[in-house]
XYZ file of N, CA, C and O in Angstrom:
824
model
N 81.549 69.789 45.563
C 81.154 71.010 46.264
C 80.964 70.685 47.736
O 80.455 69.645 48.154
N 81.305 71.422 48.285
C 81.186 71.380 50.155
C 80.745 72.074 50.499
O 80.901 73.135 49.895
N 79.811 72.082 51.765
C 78.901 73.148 52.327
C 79.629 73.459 53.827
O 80.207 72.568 54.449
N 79.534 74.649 54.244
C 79.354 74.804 55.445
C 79.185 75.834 56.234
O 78.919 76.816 55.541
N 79.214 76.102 57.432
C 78.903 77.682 57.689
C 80.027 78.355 58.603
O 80.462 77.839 59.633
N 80.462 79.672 58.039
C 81.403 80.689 57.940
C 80.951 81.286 59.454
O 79.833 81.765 59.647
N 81.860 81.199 60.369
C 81.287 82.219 61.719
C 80.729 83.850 61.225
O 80.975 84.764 60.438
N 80.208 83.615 61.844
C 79.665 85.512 61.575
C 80.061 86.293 62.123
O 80.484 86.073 63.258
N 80.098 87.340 61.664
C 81.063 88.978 62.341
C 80.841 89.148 63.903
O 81.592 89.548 64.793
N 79.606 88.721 63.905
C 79.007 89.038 65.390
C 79.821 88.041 66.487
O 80.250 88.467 67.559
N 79.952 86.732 66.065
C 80.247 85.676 66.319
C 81.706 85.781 66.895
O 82.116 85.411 67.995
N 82.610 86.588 65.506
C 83.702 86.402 65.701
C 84.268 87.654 66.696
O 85.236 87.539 67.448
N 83.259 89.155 66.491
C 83.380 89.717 67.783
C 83.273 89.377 69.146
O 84.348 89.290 69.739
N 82.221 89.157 69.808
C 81.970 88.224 70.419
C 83.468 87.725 71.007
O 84.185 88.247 71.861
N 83.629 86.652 70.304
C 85.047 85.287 70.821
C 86.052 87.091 71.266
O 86.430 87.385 72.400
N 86.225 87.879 70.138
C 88.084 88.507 70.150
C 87.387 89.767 71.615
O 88.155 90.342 72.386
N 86.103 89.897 71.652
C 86.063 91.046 73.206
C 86.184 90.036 74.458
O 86.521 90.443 75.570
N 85.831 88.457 74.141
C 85.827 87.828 75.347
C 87.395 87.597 75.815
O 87.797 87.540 76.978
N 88.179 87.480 74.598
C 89.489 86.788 74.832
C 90.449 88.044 75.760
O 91.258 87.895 76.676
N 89.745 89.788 74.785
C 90.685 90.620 75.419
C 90.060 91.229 77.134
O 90.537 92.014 77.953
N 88.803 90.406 77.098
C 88.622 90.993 78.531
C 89.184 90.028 79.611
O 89.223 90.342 80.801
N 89.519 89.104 79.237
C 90.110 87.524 79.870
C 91.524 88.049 79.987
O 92.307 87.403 80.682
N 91.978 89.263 79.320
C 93.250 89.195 79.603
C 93.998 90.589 80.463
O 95.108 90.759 80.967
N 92.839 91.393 80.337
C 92.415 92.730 81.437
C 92.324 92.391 82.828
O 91.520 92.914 83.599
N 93.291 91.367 83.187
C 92.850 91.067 84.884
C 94.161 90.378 85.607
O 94.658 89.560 84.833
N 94.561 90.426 86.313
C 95.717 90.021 87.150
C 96.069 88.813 88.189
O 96.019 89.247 89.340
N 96.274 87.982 88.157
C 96.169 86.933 88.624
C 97.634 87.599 89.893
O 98.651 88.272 89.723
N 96.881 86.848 91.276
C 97.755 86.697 92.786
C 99.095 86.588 91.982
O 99.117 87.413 91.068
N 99.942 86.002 92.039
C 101.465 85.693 91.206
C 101.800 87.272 90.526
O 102.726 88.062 90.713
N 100.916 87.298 89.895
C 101.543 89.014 89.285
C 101.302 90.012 89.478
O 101.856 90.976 88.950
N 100.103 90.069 90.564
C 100.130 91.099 91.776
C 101.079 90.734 92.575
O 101.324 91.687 93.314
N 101.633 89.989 92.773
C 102.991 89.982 94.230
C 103.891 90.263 93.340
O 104.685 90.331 94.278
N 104.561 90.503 92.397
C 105.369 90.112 91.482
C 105.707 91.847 91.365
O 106.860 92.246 91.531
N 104.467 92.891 91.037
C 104.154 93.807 90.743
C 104.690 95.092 91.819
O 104.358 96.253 91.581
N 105.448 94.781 92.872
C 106.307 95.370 93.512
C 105.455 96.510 94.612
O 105.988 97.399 95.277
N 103.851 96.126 94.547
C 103.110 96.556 95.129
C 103.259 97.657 96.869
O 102.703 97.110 97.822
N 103.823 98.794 97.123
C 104.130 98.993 98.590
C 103.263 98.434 99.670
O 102.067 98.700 99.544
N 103.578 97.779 100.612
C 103.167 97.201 102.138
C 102.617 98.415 102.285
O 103.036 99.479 101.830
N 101.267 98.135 103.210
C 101.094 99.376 104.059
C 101.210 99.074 105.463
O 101.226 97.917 105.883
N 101.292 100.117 106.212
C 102.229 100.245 107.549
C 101.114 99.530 108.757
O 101.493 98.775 109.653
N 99.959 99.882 108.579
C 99.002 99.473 109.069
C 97.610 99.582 108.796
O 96.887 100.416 109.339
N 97.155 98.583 107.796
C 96.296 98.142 107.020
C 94.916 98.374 107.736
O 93.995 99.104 107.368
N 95.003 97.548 108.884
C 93.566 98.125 109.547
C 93.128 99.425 109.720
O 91.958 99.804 109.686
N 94.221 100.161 109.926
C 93.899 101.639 110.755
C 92.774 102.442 109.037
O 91.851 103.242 108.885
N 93.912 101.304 107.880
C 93.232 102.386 106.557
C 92.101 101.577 106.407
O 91.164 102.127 105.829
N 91.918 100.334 106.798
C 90.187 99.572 106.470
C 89.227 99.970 106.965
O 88.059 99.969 106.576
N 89.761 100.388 107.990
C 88.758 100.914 109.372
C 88.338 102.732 109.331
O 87.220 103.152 109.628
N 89.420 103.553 108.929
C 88.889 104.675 108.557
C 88.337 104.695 107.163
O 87.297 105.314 106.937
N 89.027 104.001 106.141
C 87.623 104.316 105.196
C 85.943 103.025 105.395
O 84.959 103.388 104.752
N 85.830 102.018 106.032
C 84.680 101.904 106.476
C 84.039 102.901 107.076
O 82.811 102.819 107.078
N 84.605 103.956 107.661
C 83.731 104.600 108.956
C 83.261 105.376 107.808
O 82.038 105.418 107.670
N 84.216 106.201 106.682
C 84.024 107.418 106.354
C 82.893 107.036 104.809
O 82.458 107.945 104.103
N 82.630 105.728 104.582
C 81.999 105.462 103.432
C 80.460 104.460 103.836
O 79.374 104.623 103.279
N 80.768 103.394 104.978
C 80.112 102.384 104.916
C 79.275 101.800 103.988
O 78.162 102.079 103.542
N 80.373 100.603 103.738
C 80.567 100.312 102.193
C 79.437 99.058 102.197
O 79.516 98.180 103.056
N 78.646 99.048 101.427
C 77.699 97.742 101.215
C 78.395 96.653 99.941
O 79.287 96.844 99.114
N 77.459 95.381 100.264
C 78.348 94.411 98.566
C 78.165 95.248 97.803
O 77.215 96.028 97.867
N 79.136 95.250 96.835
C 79.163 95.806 94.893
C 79.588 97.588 95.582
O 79.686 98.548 94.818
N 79.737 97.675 96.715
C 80.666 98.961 96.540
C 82.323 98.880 96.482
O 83.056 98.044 97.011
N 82.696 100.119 95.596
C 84.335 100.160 95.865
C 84.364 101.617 96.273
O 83.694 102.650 96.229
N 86.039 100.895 96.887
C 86.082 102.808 97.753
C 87.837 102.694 97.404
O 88.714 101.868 97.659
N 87.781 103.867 96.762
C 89.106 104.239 96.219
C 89.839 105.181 96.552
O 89.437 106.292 96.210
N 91.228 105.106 97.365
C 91.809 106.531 98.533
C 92.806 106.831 97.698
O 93.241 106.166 96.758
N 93.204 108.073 98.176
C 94.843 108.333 97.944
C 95.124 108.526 98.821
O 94.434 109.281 99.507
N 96.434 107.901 99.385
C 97.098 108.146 100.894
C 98.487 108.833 100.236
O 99.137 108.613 99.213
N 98.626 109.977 101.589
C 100.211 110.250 100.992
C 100.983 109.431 101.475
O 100.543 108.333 101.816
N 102.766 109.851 101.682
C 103.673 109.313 102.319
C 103.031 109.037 103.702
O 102.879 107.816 103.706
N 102.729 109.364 104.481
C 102.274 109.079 105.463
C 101.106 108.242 106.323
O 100.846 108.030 107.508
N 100.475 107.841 104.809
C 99.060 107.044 104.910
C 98.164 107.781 105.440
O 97.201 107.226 105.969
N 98.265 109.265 105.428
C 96.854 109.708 105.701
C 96.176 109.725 104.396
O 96.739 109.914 103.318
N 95.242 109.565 104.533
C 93.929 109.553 103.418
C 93.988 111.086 102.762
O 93.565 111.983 103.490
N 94.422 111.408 101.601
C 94.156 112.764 100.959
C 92.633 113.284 100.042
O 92.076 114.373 99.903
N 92.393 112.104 99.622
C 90.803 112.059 99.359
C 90.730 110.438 98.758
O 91.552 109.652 98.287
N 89.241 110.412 99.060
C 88.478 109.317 98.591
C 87.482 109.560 98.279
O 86.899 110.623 98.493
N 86.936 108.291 97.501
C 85.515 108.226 96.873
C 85.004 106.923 96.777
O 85.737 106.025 96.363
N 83.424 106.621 97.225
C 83.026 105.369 96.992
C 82.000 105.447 95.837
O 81.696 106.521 95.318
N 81.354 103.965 95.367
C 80.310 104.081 94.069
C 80.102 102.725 93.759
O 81.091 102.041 93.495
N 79.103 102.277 93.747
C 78.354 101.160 93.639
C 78.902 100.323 91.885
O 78.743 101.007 90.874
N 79.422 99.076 91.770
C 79.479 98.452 90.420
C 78.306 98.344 89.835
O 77.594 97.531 90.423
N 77.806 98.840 88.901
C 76.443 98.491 88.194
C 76.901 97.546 86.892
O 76.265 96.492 86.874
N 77.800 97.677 85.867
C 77.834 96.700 85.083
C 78.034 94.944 85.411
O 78.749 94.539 86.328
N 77.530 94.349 84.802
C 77.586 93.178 84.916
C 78.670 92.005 84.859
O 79.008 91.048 85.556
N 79.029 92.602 83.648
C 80.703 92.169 83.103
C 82.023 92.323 84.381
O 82.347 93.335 85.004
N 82.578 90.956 84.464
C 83.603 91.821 85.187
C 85.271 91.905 84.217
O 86.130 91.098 83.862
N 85.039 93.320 84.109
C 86.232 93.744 82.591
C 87.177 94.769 83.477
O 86.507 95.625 84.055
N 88.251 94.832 83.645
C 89.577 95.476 83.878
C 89.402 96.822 83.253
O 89.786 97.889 83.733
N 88.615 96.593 81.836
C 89.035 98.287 81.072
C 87.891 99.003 82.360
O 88.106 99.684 83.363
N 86.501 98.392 81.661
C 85.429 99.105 82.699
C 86.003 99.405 83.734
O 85.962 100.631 83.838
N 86.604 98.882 84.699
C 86.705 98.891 86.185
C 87.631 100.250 85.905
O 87.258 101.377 86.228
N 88.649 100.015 85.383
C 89.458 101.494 85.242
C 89.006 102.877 84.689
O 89.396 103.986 85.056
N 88.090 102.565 83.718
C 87.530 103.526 83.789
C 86.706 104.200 84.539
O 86.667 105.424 84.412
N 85.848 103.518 85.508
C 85.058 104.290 86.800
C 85.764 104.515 87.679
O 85.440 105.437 88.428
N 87.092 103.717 87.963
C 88.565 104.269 89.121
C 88.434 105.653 88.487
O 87.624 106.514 88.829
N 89.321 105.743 87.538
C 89.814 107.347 87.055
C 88.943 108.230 87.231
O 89.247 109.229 87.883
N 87.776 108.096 86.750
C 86.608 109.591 86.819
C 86.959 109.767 88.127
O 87.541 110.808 88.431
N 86.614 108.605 89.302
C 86.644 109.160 90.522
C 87.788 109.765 91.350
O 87.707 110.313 92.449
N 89.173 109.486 90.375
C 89.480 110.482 90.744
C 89.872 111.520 90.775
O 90.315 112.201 91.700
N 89.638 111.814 89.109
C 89.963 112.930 88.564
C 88.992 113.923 89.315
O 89.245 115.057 89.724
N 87.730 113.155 89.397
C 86.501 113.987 89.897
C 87.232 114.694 91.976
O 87.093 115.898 92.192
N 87.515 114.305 92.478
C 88.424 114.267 94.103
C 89.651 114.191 94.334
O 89.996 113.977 95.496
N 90.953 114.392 92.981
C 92.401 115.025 93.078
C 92.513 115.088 92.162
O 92.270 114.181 91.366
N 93.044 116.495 91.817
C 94.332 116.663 90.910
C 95.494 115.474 90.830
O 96.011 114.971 91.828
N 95.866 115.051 89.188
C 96.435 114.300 88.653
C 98.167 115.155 88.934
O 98.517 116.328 89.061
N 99.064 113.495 88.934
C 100.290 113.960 90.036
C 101.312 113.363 88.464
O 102.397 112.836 88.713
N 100.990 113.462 87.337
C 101.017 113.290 86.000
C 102.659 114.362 85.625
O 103.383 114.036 84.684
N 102.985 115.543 86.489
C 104.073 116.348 86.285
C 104.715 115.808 86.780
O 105.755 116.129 86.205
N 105.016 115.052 87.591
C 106.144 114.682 88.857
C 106.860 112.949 88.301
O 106.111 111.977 88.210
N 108.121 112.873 88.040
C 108.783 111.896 87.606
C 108.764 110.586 89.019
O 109.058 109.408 88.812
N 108.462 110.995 90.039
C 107.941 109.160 90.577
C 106.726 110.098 91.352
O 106.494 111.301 91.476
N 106.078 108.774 91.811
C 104.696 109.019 92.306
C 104.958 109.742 93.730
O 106.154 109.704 94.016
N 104.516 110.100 94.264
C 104.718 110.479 96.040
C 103.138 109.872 96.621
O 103.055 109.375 97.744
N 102.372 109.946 96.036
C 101.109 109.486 96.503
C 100.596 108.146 95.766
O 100.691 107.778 94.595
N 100.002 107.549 96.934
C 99.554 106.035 96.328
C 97.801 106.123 96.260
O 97.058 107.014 96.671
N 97.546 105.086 95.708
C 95.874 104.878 95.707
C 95.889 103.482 95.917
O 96.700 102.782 95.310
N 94.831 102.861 96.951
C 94.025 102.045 97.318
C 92.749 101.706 96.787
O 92.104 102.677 96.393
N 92.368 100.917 96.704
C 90.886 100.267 96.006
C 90.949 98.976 97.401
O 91.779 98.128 97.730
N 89.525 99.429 97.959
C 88.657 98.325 98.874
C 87.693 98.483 98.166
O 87.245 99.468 97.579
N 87.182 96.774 98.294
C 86.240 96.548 97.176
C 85.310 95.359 98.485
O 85.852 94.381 98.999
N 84.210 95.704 98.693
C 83.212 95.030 99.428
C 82.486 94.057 98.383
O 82.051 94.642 97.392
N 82.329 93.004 98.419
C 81.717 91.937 97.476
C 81.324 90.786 98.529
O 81.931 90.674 99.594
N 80.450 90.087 98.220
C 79.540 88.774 98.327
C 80.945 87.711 98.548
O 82.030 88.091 98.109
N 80.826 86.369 99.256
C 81.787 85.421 99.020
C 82.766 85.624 100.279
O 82.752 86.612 101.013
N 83.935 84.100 100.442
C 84.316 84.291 100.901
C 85.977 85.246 100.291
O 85.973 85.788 99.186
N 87.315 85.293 101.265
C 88.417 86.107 100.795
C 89.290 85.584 99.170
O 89.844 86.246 98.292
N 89.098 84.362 99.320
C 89.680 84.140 98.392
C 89.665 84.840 96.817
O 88.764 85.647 96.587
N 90.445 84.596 95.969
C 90.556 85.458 94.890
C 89.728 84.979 93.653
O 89.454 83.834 93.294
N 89.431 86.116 93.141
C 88.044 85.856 92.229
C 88.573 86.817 90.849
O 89.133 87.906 90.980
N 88.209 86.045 89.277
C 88.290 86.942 88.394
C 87.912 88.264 88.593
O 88.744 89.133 88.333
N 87.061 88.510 88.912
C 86.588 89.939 89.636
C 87.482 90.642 90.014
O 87.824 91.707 89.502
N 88.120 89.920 91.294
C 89.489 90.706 91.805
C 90.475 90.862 90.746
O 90.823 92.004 90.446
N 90.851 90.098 90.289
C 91.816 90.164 88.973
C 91.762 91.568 88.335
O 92.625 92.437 88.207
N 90.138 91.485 87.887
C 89.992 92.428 86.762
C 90.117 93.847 87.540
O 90.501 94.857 86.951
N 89.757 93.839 88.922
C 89.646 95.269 89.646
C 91.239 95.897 90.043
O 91.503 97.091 90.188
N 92.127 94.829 90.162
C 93.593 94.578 90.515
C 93.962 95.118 89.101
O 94.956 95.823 89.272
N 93.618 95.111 87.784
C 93.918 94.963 86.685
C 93.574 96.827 86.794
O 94.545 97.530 87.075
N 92.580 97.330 86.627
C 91.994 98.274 86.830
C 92.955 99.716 87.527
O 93.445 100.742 87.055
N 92.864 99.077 88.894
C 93.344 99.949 89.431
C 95.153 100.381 89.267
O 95.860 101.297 89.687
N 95.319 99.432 88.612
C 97.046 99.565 88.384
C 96.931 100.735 87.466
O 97.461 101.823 87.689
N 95.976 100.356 86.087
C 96.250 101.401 84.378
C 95.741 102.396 85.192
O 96.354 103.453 85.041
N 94.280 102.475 86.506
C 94.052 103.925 86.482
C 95.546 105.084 87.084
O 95.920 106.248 86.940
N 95.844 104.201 87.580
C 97.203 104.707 88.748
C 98.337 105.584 87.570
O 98.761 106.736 87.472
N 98.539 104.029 86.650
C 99.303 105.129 85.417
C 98.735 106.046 85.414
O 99.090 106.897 86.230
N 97.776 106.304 84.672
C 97.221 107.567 83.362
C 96.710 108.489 84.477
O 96.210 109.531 84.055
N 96.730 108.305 86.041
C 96.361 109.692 87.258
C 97.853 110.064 87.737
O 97.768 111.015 88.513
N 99.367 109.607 87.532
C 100.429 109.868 87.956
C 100.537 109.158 89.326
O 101.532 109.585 89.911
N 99.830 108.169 90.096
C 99.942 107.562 91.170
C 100.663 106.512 91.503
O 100.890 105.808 90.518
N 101.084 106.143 92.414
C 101.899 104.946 92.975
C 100.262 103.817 93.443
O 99.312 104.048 94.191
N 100.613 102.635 92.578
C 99.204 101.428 92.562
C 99.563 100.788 94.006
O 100.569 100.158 94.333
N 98.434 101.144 94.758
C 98.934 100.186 96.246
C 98.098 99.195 96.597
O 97.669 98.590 95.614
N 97.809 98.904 97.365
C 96.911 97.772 98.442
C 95.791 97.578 97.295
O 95.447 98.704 96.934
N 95.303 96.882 96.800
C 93.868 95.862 96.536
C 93.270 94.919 97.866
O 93.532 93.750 98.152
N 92.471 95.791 98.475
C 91.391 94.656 99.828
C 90.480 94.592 99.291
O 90.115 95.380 98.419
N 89.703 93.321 99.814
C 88.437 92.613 99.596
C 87.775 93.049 101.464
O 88.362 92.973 102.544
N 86.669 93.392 101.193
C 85.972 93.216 102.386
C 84.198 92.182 102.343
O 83.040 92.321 101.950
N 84.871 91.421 102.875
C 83.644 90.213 103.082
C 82.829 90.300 104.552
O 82.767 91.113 105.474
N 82.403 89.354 104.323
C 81.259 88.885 105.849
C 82.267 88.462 107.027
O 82.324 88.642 108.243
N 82.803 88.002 106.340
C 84.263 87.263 106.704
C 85.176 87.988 107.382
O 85.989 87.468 108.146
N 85.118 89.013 107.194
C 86.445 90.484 107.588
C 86.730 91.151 106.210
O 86.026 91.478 105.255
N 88.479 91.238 106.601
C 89.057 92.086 105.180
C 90.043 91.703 105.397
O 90.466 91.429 106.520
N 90.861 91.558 103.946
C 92.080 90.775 103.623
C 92.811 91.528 102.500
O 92.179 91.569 101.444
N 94.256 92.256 102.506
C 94.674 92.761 101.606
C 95.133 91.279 100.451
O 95.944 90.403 100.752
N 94.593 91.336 99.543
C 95.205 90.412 98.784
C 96.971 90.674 98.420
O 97.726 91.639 98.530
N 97.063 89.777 98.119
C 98.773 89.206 97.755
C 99.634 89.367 98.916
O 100.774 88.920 99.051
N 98.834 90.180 99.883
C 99.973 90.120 100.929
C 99.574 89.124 102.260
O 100.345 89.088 103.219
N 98.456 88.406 102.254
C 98.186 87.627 103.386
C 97.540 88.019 104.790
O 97.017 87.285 105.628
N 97.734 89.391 104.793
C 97.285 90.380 105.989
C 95.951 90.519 105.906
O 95.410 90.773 104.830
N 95.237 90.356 107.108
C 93.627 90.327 106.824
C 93.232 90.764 108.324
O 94.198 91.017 109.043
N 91.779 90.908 108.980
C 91.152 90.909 109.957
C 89.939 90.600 110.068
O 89.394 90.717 108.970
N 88.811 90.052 111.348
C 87.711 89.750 110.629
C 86.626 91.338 111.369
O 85.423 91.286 111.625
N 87.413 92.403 111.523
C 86.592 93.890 111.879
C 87.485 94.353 111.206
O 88.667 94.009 111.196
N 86.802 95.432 110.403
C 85.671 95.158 110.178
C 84.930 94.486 108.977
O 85.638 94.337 107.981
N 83.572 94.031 108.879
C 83.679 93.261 108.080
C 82.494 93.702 106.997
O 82.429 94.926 106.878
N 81.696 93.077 106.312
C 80.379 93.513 105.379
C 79.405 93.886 106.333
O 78.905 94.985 106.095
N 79.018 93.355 107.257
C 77.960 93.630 108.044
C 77.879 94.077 109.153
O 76.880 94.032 109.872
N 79.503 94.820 109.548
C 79.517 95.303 110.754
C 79.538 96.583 110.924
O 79.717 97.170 109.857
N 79.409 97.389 111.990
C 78.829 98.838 112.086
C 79.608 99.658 112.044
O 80.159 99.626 113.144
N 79.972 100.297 111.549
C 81.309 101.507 111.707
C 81.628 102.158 113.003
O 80.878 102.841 113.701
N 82.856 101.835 113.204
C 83.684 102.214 114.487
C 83.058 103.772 114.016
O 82.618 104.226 112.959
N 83.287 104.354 115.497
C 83.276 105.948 115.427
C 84.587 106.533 114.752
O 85.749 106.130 114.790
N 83.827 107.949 113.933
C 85.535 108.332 112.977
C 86.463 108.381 113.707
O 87.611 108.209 113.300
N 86.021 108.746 115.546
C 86.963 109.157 115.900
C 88.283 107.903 116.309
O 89.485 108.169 116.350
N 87.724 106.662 116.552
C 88.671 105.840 117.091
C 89.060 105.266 115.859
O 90.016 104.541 116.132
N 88.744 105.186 114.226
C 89.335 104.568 113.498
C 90.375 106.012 113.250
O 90.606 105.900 112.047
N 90.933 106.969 113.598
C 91.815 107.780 112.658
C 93.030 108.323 114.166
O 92.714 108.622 115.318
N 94.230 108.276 113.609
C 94.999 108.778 114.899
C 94.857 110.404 115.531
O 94.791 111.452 114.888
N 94.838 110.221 116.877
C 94.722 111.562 117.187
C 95.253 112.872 116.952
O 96.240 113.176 117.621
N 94.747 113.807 116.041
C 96.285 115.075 115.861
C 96.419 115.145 117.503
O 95.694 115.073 118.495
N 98.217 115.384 117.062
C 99.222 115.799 117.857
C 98.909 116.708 118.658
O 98.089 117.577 118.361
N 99.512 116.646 119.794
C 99.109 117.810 120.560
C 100.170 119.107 120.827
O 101.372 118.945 121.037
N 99.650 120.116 120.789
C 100.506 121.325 120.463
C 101.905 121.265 121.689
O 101.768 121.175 122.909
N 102.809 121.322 121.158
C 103.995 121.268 121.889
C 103.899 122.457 123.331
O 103.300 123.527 123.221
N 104.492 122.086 124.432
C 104.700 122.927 125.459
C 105.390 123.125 125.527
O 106.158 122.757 124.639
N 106.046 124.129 126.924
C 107.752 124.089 127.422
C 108.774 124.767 126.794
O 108.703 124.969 125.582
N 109.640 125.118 127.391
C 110.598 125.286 126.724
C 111.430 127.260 126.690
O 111.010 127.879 127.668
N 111.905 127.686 126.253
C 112.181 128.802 126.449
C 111.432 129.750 126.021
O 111.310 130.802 126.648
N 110.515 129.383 124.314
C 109.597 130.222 123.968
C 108.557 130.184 124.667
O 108.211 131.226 125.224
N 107.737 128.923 124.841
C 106.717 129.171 125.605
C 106.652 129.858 126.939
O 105.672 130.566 127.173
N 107.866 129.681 128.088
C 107.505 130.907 128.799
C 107.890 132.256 128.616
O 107.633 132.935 129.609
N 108.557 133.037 127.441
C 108.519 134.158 126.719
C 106.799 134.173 126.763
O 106.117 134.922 127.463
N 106.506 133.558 126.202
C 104.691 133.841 125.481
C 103.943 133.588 126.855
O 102.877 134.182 127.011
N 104.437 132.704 127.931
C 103.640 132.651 128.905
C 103.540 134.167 129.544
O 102.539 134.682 130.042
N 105.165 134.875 129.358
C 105.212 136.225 130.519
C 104.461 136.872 129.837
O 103.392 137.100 130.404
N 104.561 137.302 128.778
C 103.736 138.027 127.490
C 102.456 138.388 127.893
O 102.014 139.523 128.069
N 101.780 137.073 128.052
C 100.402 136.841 127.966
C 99.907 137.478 129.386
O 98.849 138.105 129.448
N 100.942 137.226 130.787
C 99.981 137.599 132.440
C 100.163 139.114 131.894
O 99.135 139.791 131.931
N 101.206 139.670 131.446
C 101.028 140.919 131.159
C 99.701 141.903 130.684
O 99.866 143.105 130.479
């Protein structure tokens, strides 16, 4: 007769949630891999959503930019769970943005992308954390109809889009938000000149 002891249910849960949350996360290599779009100018979008959120550690701030990289809405919100899990993380992406756009779920390719800046402790380098938030924001992108873009880290350090190498050290965790007005480009200014406008100019001494 042989004795010994049988893992327990708890035990063996336990091991199979650790293994599938270990695998909810994205490692640098398959974020570059992942065909991710460049953005045109990274600061201009770090810098207007710092102004428009001012983001502390353990906040994320999640945009949709259209074709054009203007910001169509965003939302920020503090990480409270402890765990860092890919499903979790996607699931607080999506509410936020189901909760601040309509889902683009009818349309056969995306036209609009979403961003996740994520302010955390540490220096730029890449952290399971990032993985799992990189992991995150891709499934929320599916199941909202979005194009998955930029993953930044913003540290003490500056901000650094991961996988693409592009970084700055303004703004950074502890620095003060530019005014909205100089982080966002100026609207255009109404056209002059021309044959209509002095039609509307004679119009008007009239």
């Amino acid at each position: 007769m042989t004795f010994g002891f049988a893992p327990s249910s708890a035990a063996s849960l336990s091991t199979s949630t650790s293994a599938a949350s270990a695998t909810r996360l994205l490692e640098p290599a398959e974020w570059a891999a992942a065909g991710i779009p460049l953005l045109r100018n990274p600061r201009e979008v770090v810098s207007g959503l710092h102004s428009r959120h001012r983001p502390r550690p353990t906040t994320a701030i999640v945009a949709v930019l259209d074709s054009d990289e203007r910001v169509c809405a965003s939302a920020s919100f503090t990480r409270r769970q402890a765990s860092s899990d890919g499903w979790m993380f996607r699931n607080a992406l999506l509410a936020q943005l189901r909760r601040v756009i309509p889902h683009d779920l009818r349309l056969r390719t995306p036209v609009r992308t979403a961003v996740l800046l994520y302010c955390r402790e540490g220096d730029a380098r890449w952290t399971e954390e990032d993985g799992a938030w990189m992991w995150g924001l891709r499934d929320a992108c599916t199941l909202h109809g979005l194009r998955c873009g930029a993953y930044i880290t913003l540290t003490r350090d500056g901000w650094q889009v991961l996988g693409e190498g592009r970084g700055g050290r303004r703004p950074h965790a502890d620095s003060t938000p530019e005014p909205f007005a100089l982080s966002e480009a100026p609207p255009p200014l109404p056209r002059t000149g021309g044959a209509a406008s002095e039609v509307l100019r004679r119009a008007a001494a009239r």
